[in-house]
Amino acid sequence: MLYPQANAYRQMIDLSGFWEFRTDPDAAGDFGIGFDQGQPIAVPASWNDQLTGLRDYLGVAWYQTHFNLPWGWNDQRVFARFGSVNYLADVWLNGTHLGQHEGGHLPFDIELTTHLKEHGNRLVVRVDGELAPDRVPPGNIPPDPRSPFAGFMRNYPANAFDFFPYCGIQRPVLLYTLPPQAIEDVIVTTGIDGTTGVVRVQVERPAGTPVRVSLHGHGIAIRQTFDERDAVLTVPQAALWSPAAPNLYDLTVDLMDGDAPVDRCTLKVGIRTIEVDGDQLLLNGQPVKLTGFGRHEDFPVTGRGYVPAVIVKDYELMKWVGANSFRTTHYPYSEQMMDLADRLGFLVIDETQAVGLYFAEQGLDRRRELCHQYTRELIARDKNHPSVIMWSLANEPFNNDPKAGPFFRELYDLAKRLDPTRPVTVVNVGMISGPDEPTFEFVDVLCMNRYYGWYSEAGRIEAGVEALEAELDATHAKFGKPILVTEFGADTLPGWHAEPSEMFSEEYQAEFLTAYIELMNRKPYIAGQHVWNLCDFKTSQAVFRTAAMNFKGVFTRDRRPKLAAHRLRALWHGNADG
Ligand code: GCB
């Protein structure tokens, strides 16, 4: 699945702007043909914080917009691409239902061609944002009636994950054309042979059509025409891609009819390898140590909506503190965020939206299908990014269940079949399955979220770090694989100070992160440290989430540094001016 492009053979327009909106609390509406008197709403953005009274509304809502066909589009194949609609989307054009997609955070394309008019097209999208046990991520899981705590301390809305369940059309909606004969997909993988880069380009297209590929940049221009499925280009003295030098080449793929191109796609290529060797993670054959964060697509008013300026800002903040990486906690981020990771040289652990997974029979088959769908869709979308160094199949599933091991083994095999070039992981949390994590046997890298000194050993950083060290050493001795500590952190109210430090103070967070990092720096098998979280972010309401916020950010929700941000900068850059 290629991102839409505009060039001599393809065109594209962005439908971002003010759409019309109405809720449908009984889910009984039949507005596919359109509706009158909708309220204006911004697309892309979550609906929750835009319109009065809708913050906790997670039901059905309808969006509609109108467009005229641009000049020259009459005889083209036209598609709509939705970057992210959370959670369940149904699409109508001029009264005809054209498709459905389940799951936010991943794109889908719908062909509009035969239903288009030259003027006054009406595009309608029904969005169902409900939380349900047979959805992924799940929510509204019935409390266990045998538990004495059934219904006690529940969060609201009742998601099974720790971030606000924003919904709506959250990323841009694009209209684009494809020529009659079109490139369907391009799959690029890279290798290194001495100082030579090896770039394999596989082009999915109508059978029997020749392809011409050109690779430009860093002093080379290579061109090759071929009839086979793929071509291998060799790049002498290759300028490799890495965080220190995110070198990119320009790849142009032309579909040929005789000597004339009939379609074209361009993409950026970074030549790099990523592999696991014993307990080390190797980038371009050299051990790499990740410093960075878990993050959220989260900002006031726009919710989980695509805001380019916030993306730029977050990269600036990450660079400022000395991060070289992040994990797309807990769902795939926007395609634009991934493009910038390639350009700016960030290493990305790319995670699906399988968070809060549990294994009770009810709804399990559906959750399994969705996890397979998401894994396929994520790899299809992000496979060509040099920045993506690992696939994460899930965050903190309730793996203390005998069904979990086989569930993830299947998913791991699927990911490896689709992409044999990248390590695959499942992110574990000690509070649930700890060292008996069933996926540790087969995943390539062990990703551990740990909160000793916060959720356990509360208020006692030293005792927490001792427990952490014991567990890390034991896990390493047992599995001998690289370990990433993919979350560690402490809630911190900005401006709250204490001496001696205590929980929720800025001093406690700074001391907590320092103690963890100093320990991890002493352990050669620790391949990475990701602080939870880059910024404070909104959650559901719960007694353990003051003001419906998770305050573990080292920056506030409006991106101001806490004490810990300065401390991290000193630790990761090696000096305060780094
Ligand atoms: C975790 C989760 C993350 C939470 C975090 C916390 O282990 O992966 O989603 O926000 O802990 O702050 O409790």
Tab-separated table of N, CA and C in Angstrom, residues 75-127:
chain	number	residue	atom	x	y	z
A	75	ASP	N	-11.939	11.108	-16.220
A	75	ASP	CA	-11.735	9.769	-16.783
A	75	ASP	C	-10.661	9.002	-16.020
A	76	GLN	N	-10.467	9.350	-14.751
A	76	GLN	CA	-9.435	8.686	-13.953
A	76	GLN	C	-10.070	7.715	-12.953
A	77	ARG	N	-9.251	6.789	-12.482
A	77	ARG	CA	-9.677	5.988	-11.317
A	77	ARG	C	-9.398	6.820	-10.067
A	78	VAL	N	-10.429	7.001	-9.245
A	78	VAL	CA	-10.290	7.890	-8.083
A	78	VAL	C	-10.534	7.095	-6.796
A	79	PHE	N	-9.696	7.344	-5.807
A	79	PHE	CA	-9.773	6.658	-4.517
A	79	PHE	C	-9.786	7.679	-3.390
A	80	ALA	N	-10.326	7.251	-2.259
A	80	ALA	CA	-10.179	8.052	-1.031
A	80	ALA	C	-9.296	7.268	-0.091
A	81	ARG	N	-8.387	7.985	0.554
A	81	ARG	CA	-7.541	7.320	1.554
A	81	ARG	C	-7.752	7.995	2.907
A	82	PHE	N	-8.119	7.173	3.880
A	82	PHE	CA	-8.353	7.652	5.238
A	82	PHE	C	-7.147	7.245	6.082
A	83	GLY	N	-6.436	8.235	6.635
A	83	GLY	CA	-5.219	7.927	7.387
A	83	GLY	C	-5.502	7.215	8.697
A	84	SER	N	-6.582	7.624	9.375
A	84	SER	CA	-6.968	6.976	10.628
A	84	SER	C	-8.375	7.414	10.998
A	85	VAL	N	-9.276	6.451	11.108
A	85	VAL	CA	-10.613	6.727	11.635
A	85	VAL	C	-10.799	5.791	12.825
A	86	ASN	N	-11.016	6.359	13.983
A	86	ASN	CA	-11.140	5.535	15.182
A	86	ASN	C	-12.590	5.564	15.676
A	87	TYR	N	-13.289	4.392	15.724
A	87	TYR	CA	-12.723	3.071	15.665
A	87	TYR	C	-13.201	2.302	14.411
A	88	LEU	N	-14.508	2.379	14.160
A	88	LEU	CA	-15.069	1.611	13.041
A	88	LEU	C	-15.648	2.606	12.032
A	89	ALA	N	-15.222	2.490	10.789
A	89	ALA	CA	-15.641	3.466	9.776
A	89	ALA	C	-16.478	2.802	8.696
A	90	ASP	N	-17.550	3.480	8.275
A	90	ASP	CA	-18.322	3.089	7.090
A	90	ASP	C	-18.379	4.293	6.169
A	91	VAL	N	-18.215	4.046	4.871
A	91	VAL	CA	-18.077	5.163	3.930
A	91	VAL	C	-19.129	5.067	2.831
A	92	TRP	N	-19.798	6.205	2.578
A	92	TRP	CA	-20.747	6.319	1.479
A	92	TRP	C	-20.313	7.450	0.542
A	93	LEU	N	-20.521	7.226	-0.742
A	93	LEU	CA	-20.360	8.334	-1.688
A	93	LEU	C	-21.660	8.476	-2.461
A	94	ASN	N	-22.213	9.664	-2.454
A	94	ASN	CA	-23.469	9.963	-3.159
A	94	ASN	C	-24.528	8.896	-2.892
A	95	GLY	N	-24.617	8.499	-1.622
A	95	GLY	CA	-25.680	7.588	-1.195
A	95	GLY	C	-25.353	6.110	-1.309
A	96	THR	N	-24.233	5.752	-1.889
A	96	THR	CA	-23.892	4.324	-2.019
A	96	THR	C	-22.833	3.940	-0.994
A	97	HIS	N	-23.105	2.864	-0.269
A	97	HIS	CA	-22.149	2.386	0.730
A	97	HIS	C	-20.991	1.708	0.007
A	98	LEU	N	-19.764	2.179	0.261
A	98	LEU	CA	-18.631	1.665	-0.512
A	98	LEU	C	-17.627	0.867	0.299
A	99	GLY	N	-17.730	0.895	1.608
A	99	GLY	CA	-16.746	0.094	2.346
A	99	GLY	C	-16.752	0.367	3.828
A	100	GLN	N	-16.031	-0.508	4.529
A	100	GLN	CA	-15.939	-0.427	5.988
A	100	GLN	C	-14.506	-0.744	6.405
A	101	HIS	N	-14.073	-0.143	7.495
A	101	HIS	CA	-12.747	-0.509	8.038
A	101	HIS	C	-12.803	-0.466	9.560
A	102	GLU	N	-12.261	-1.523	10.158
A	102	GLU	CA	-12.238	-1.577	11.616
A	102	GLU	C	-10.837	-1.291	12.118
A	103	GLY	N	-10.749	-0.486	13.173
A	103	GLY	CA	-9.462	-0.195	13.821
A	103	GLY	C	-8.956	1.172	13.432
A	104	GLY	N	-8.615	1.988	14.439
A	104	GLY	CA	-8.030	3.300	14.169
A	104	GLY	C	-6.560	3.162	13.841
A	105	HIS	N	-5.920	4.280	13.561
A	105	HIS	CA	-4.441	4.386	13.482
A	105	HIS	C	-3.794	3.725	12.273
A	106	LEU	N	-4.555	3.082	11.425
A	106	LEU	CA	-3.990	2.507	10.201
A	106	LEU	C	-4.871	2.920	9.029
A	107	PRO	N	-4.254	3.168	7.867
A	107	PRO	CA	-5.000	3.721	6.743
A	107	PRO	C	-5.815	2.678	5.983
A	108	PHE	N	-6.819	3.159	5.281
A	108	PHE	CA	-7.532	2.297	4.329
A	108	PHE	C	-7.927	3.143	3.119
A	109	ASP	N	-8.067	2.441	1.985
A	109	ASP	CA	-8.356	3.094	0.706
A	109	ASP	C	-9.677	2.563	0.177
A	110	ILE	N	-10.466	3.438	-0.415
A	110	ILE	CA	-11.751	3.018	-0.976
A	110	ILE	C	-11.879	3.596	-2.377
A	111	GLU	N	-12.201	2.747	-3.342
A	111	GLU	CA	-12.341	3.255	-4.719
A	111	GLU	C	-13.694	3.935	-4.890
A	112	LEU	N	-13.673	5.137	-5.474
A	112	LEU	CA	-14.895	5.924	-5.636
A	112	LEU	C	-15.359	5.989	-7.088
A	113	THR	N	-14.503	5.594	-8.024
A	113	THR	CA	-14.623	5.916	-9.447
A	113	THR	C	-16.048	5.892	-10.004
A	114	THR	N	-16.746	4.753	-9.878
A	114	THR	CA	-17.998	4.625	-10.627
A	114	THR	C	-19.150	5.396	-9.988
A	115	HIS	N	-18.934	5.950	-8.828
A	115	HIS	CA	-20.031	6.665	-8.152
A	115	HIS	C	-19.818	8.174	-8.138
A	116	LEU	N	-18.804	8.630	-8.870
A	116	LEU	CA	-18.472	10.061	-8.824
A	116	LEU	C	-19.312	10.885	-9.783
A	117	LYS	N	-19.559	12.142	-9.398
A	117	LYS	CA	-20.158	13.123	-10.303
A	117	LYS	C	-19.131	14.247	-10.491
A	118	GLU	N	-19.357	15.066	-11.531
A	118	GLU	CA	-18.391	16.139	-11.733
A	118	GLU	C	-18.493	17.194	-10.619
A	119	HIS	N	-19.749	17.462	-10.193
A	119	HIS	CA	-19.968	18.492	-9.168
A	119	HIS	C	-20.774	17.924	-8.017
A	120	GLY	N	-20.540	18.468	-6.851
A	120	GLY	CA	-21.416	18.207	-5.703
A	120	GLY	C	-21.394	16.781	-5.200
A	121	ASN	N	-20.218	16.162	-5.145
A	121	ASN	CA	-20.136	14.833	-4.532
A	121	ASN	C	-20.290	14.953	-3.020
A	122	ARG	N	-21.033	13.995	-2.469
A	122	ARG	CA	-21.242	14.006	-1.020
A	122	ARG	C	-20.598	12.764	-0.416
A	123	LEU	N	-19.582	12.990	0.396
A	123	LEU	CA	-18.866	11.893	1.045
A	123	LEU	C	-19.313	11.836	2.502
A	124	VAL	N	-19.824	10.671	2.915
A	124	VAL	CA	-20.341	10.517	4.281
A	124	VAL	C	-19.575	9.398	4.978
A	125	VAL	N	-19.206	9.654	6.233
A	125	VAL	CA	-18.498	8.635	7.015
A	125	VAL	C	-19.215	8.450	8.342
A	126	ARG	N	-19.597	7.203	8.609
A	126	ARG	CA	-20.181	6.876	9.915
A	126	ARG	C	-19.051	6.339	10.777
A	127	VAL	N	-18.867	6.913	11.969
A	127	VAL	CA	-17.785	6.480	12.857
A	127	VAL	C	-18.396	5.940	14.136
